[in-house]
Short mmCIF file of C-alpha atoms and ligand atoms in Angstrom, two decimals:
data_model
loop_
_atom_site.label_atom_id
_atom_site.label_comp_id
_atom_site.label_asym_id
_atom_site.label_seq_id
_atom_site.Cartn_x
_atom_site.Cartn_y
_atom_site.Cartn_z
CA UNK X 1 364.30 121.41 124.94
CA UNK X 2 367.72 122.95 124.30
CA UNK X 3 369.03 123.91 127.71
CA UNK X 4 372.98 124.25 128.26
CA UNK X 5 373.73 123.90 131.71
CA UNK X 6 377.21 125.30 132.95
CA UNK X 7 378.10 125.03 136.80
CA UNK X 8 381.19 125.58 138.82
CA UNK X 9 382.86 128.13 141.01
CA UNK X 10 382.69 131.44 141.40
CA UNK X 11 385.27 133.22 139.08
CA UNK X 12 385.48 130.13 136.57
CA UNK X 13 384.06 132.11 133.81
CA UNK X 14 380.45 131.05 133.26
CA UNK X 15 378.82 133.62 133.03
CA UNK X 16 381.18 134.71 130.30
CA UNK X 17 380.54 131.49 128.86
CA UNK X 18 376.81 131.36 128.90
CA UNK X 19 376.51 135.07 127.98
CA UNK X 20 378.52 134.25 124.74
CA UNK X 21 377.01 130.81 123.83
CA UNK X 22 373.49 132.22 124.20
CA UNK X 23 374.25 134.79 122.59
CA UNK X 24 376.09 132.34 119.61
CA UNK X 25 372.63 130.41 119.30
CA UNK X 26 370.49 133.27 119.78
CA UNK X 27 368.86 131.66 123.20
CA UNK X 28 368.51 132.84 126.77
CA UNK X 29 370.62 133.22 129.70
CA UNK X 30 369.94 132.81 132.43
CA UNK X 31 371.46 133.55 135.76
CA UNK X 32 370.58 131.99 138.58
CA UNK X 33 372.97 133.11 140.84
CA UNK X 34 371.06 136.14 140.65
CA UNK X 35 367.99 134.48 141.92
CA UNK X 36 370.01 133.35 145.21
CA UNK X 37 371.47 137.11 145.57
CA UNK X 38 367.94 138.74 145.02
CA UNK X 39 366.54 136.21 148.12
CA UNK X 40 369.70 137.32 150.23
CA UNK X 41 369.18 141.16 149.22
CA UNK X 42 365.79 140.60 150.36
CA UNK X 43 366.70 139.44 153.48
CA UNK X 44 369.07 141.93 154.38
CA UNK X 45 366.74 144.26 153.51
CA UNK X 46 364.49 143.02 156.26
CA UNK X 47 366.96 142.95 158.59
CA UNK X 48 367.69 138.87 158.90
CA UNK X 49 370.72 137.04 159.16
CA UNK X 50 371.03 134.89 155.78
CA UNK X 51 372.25 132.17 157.75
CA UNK X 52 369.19 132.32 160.65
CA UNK X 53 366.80 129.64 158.96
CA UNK X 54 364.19 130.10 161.35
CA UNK X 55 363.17 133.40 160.34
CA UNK X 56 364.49 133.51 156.50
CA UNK X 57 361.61 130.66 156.05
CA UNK X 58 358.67 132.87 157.27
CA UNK X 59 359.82 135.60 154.56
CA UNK X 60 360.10 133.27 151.26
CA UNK X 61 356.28 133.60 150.86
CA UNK X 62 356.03 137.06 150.80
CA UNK X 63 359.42 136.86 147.60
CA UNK X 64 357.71 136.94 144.34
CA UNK X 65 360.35 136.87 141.82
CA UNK X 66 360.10 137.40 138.32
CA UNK X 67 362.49 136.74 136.10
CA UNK X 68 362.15 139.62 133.01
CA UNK X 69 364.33 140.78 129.77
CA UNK X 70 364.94 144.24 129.04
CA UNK X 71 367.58 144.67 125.50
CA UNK X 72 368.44 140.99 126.40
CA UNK X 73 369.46 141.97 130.04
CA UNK X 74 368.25 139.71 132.56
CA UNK X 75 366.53 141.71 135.18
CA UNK X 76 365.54 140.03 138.91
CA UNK X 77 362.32 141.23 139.91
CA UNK X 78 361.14 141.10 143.50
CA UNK X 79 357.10 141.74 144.37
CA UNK X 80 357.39 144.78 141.65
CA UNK X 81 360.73 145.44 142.58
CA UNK X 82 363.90 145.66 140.22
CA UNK X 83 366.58 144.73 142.37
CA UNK X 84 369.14 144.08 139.61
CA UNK X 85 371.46 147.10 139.95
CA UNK X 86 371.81 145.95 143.93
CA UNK X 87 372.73 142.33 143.81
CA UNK X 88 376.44 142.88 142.74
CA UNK X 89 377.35 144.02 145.68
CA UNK X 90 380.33 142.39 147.09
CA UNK X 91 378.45 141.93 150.36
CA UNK X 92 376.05 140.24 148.67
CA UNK X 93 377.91 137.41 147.22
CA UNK X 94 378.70 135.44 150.78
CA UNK X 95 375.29 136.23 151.54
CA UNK X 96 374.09 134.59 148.70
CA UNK X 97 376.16 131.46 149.44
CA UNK X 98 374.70 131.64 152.83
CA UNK X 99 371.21 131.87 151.90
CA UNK X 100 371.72 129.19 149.58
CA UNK X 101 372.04 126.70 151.96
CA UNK X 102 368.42 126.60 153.24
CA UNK X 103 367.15 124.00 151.46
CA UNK X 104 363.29 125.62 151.43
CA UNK X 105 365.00 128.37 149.51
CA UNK X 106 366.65 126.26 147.10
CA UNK X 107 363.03 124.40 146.49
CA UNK X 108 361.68 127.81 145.71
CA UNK X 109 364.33 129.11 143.36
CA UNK X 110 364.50 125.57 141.44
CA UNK X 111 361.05 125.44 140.35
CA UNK X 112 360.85 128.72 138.86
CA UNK X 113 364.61 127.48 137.24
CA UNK X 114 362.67 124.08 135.81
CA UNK X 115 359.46 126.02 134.60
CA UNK X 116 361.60 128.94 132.74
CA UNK X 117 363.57 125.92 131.59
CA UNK X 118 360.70 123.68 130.17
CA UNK X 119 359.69 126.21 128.05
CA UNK X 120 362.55 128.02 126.87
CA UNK X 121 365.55 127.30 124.85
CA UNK X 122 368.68 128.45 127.46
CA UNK X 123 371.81 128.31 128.71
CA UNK X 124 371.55 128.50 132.42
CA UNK X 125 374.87 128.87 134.70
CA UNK X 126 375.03 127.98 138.27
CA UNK X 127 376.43 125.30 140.68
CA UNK X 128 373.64 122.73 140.74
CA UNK X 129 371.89 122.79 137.25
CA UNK X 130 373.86 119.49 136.12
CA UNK X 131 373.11 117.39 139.16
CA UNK X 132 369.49 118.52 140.47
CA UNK X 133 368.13 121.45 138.47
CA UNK X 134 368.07 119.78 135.01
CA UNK X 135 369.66 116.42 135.37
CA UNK X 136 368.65 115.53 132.10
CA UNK X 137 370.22 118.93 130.42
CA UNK X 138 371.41 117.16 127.40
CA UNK X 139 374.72 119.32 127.22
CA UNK X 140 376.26 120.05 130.52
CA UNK X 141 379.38 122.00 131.10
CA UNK X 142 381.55 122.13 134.23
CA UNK X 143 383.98 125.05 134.17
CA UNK X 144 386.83 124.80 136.78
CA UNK X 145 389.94 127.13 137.64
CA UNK X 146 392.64 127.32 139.91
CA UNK X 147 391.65 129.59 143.64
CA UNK X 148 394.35 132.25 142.29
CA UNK X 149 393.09 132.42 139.01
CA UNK X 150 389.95 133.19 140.23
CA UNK X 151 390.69 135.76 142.42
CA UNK X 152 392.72 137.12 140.33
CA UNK X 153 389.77 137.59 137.53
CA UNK X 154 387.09 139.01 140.51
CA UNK X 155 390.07 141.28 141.76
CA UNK X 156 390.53 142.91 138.27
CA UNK X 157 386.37 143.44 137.97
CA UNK X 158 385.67 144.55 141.19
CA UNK X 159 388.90 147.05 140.34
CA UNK X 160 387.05 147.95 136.89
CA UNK X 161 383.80 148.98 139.12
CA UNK X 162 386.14 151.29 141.72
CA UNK X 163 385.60 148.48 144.61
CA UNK X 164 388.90 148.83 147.18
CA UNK X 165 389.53 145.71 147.91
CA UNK X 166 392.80 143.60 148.24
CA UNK X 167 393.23 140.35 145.99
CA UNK X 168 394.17 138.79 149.46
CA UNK X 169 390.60 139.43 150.94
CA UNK X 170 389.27 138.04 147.54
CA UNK X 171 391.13 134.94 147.59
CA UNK X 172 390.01 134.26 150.99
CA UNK X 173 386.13 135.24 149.90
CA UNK X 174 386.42 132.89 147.34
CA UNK X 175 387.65 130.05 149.21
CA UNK X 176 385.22 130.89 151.90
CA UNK X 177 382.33 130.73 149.62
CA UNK X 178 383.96 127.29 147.45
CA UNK X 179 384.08 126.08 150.97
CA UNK X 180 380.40 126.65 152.14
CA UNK X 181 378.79 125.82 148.43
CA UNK X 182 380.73 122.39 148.04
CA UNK X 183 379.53 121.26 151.40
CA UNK X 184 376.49 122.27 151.71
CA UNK X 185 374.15 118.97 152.10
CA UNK X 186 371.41 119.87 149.51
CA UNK X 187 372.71 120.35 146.16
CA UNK X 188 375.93 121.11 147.12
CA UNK X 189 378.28 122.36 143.76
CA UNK X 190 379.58 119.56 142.19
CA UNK X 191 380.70 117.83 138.94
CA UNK X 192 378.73 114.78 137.60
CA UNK X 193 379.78 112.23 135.59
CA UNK X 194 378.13 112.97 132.22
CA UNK X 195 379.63 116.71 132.26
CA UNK X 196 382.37 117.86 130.46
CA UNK X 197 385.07 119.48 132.56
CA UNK X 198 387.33 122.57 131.30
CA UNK X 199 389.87 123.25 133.35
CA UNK X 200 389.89 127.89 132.15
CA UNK X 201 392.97 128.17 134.20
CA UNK X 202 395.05 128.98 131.68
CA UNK X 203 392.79 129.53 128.54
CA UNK X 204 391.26 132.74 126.70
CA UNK X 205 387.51 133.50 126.87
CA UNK X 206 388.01 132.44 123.32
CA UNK X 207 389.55 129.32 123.55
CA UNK X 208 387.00 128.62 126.33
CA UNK X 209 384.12 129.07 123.94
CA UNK X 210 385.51 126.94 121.25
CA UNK X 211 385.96 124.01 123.13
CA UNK X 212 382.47 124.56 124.25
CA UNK X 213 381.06 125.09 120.66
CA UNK X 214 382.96 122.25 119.55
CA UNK X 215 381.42 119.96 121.71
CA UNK X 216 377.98 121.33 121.25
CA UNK X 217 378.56 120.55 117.03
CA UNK X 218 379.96 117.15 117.98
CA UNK X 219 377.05 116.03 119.30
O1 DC L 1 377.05 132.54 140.60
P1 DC L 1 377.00 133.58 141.72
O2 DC L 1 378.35 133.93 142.26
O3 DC L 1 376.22 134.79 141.33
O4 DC L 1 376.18 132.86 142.91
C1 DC L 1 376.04 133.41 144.20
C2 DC L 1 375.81 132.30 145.21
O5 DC L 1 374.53 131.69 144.99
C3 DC L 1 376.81 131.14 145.16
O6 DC L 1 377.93 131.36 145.99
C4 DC L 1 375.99 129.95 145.61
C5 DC L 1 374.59 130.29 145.24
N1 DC L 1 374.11 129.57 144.04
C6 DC L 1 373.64 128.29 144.23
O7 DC L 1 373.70 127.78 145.35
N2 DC L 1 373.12 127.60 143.19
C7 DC L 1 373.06 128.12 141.96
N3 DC L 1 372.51 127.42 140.97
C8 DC L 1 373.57 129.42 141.73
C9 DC L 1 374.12 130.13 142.79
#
């Protein structure tokens, strides 16, 4: 099966990435960071602390996600609900992160990751894809930038959508949230050794791509 996987930070560029290759070979994307934010909306909703185990557990039974396309948007679906215009929140990404950790969430969100997977042609971005989702992905992609950079790119987006927020508090966010998904003990965000690492510091979305596409041909 054709399945791309491309994992790193937040702010490396992935989902630029994977939007534009799957779009390129007219496959999927999908997100699956998403996924995590859709569980952590869910628990806010009801009132939990992401981080409070004990009672996040009880509620993944009642989370039926679907995963759904609408004009090639990919749409999080939770028992009915779409929760897709919610997610983005900036709120949401820490919570996300912190959800993420539970290892009987991860579980959950991974085998509806492997089954899309197994039967569809995608490009799938996240921070564990390489090393535990799809360790046999044969094309992994690790995409990497420098803290500042990063901010710097989630400053200028969350400025395009009116957010007031200072690239100071980003920074910090991000390094927060590097922080807590690197060290996490169950598929923590990492690099493995049969991925290819670009560095997007201090390349174009278009140079990013054609390093990408030229490795894909290569092969
Ligand atoms: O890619 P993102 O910023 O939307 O992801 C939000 C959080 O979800 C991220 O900080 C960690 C978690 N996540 C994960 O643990 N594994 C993935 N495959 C994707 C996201």
């Amino acid at each position: 099966m054709l399945n791309i996987a491309i994992d790193g930070p937040a702010g490396a560029g992935k989902s630029t990435m994977a939007k534009a290759l799957a779009k390129k070979l007219n496959i999927v994307y999908l997100d699956t960071g998403a996924m995590y934010r859709g569980v952590a909306y869910y628990v806010l909703q009801r009132g939990v602390d992401p981080a409070d185990e004990a009672n996040v557990i009880p509620l993944l039974d009642g989370i039926e996600m679907d995963i759904v396309y609408e004009n090639g948007q990919q749409k999080v679906v939770i028992c009915g609900e779409d929760v897709t215009p919610y997610i983005r929140e900036h709120n949401i990404s820490m919570a996300a992160s912190t959800v993420s950790k539970i290892p009987a969430v991860r579980i959950k969100l991974v085998e509806l990751q492997r089954a899309i997977a197994a039967k569809t042609p995608c490009v799938l971005d996240g921070r564990d894809i390489g090393s535990y989702v799809l360790p046999n992905a044969p094309y992994k992609f690790f995409l990497t930038a420098s803290a500042e950079e990063r901010a710097r790119r989630r400053h200028l987006e969350l400025a395009e959508k009116g957010v007031k927020i200072s690239y100071e508090e980003v920074l910090e966010d991000i390094k927060a949230r590097d922080h807590q998904d690197s060290s996490r003990a169950f598929a923590p965000l990492k690099a493995t050794e049969d991925a290819v690492i670009i560095d997007t510091t201090s390349l174009t979305p278009e140079q990013t791509i054609e390093m990408i596409m030229s490795r894909i041909n290569s092969k």
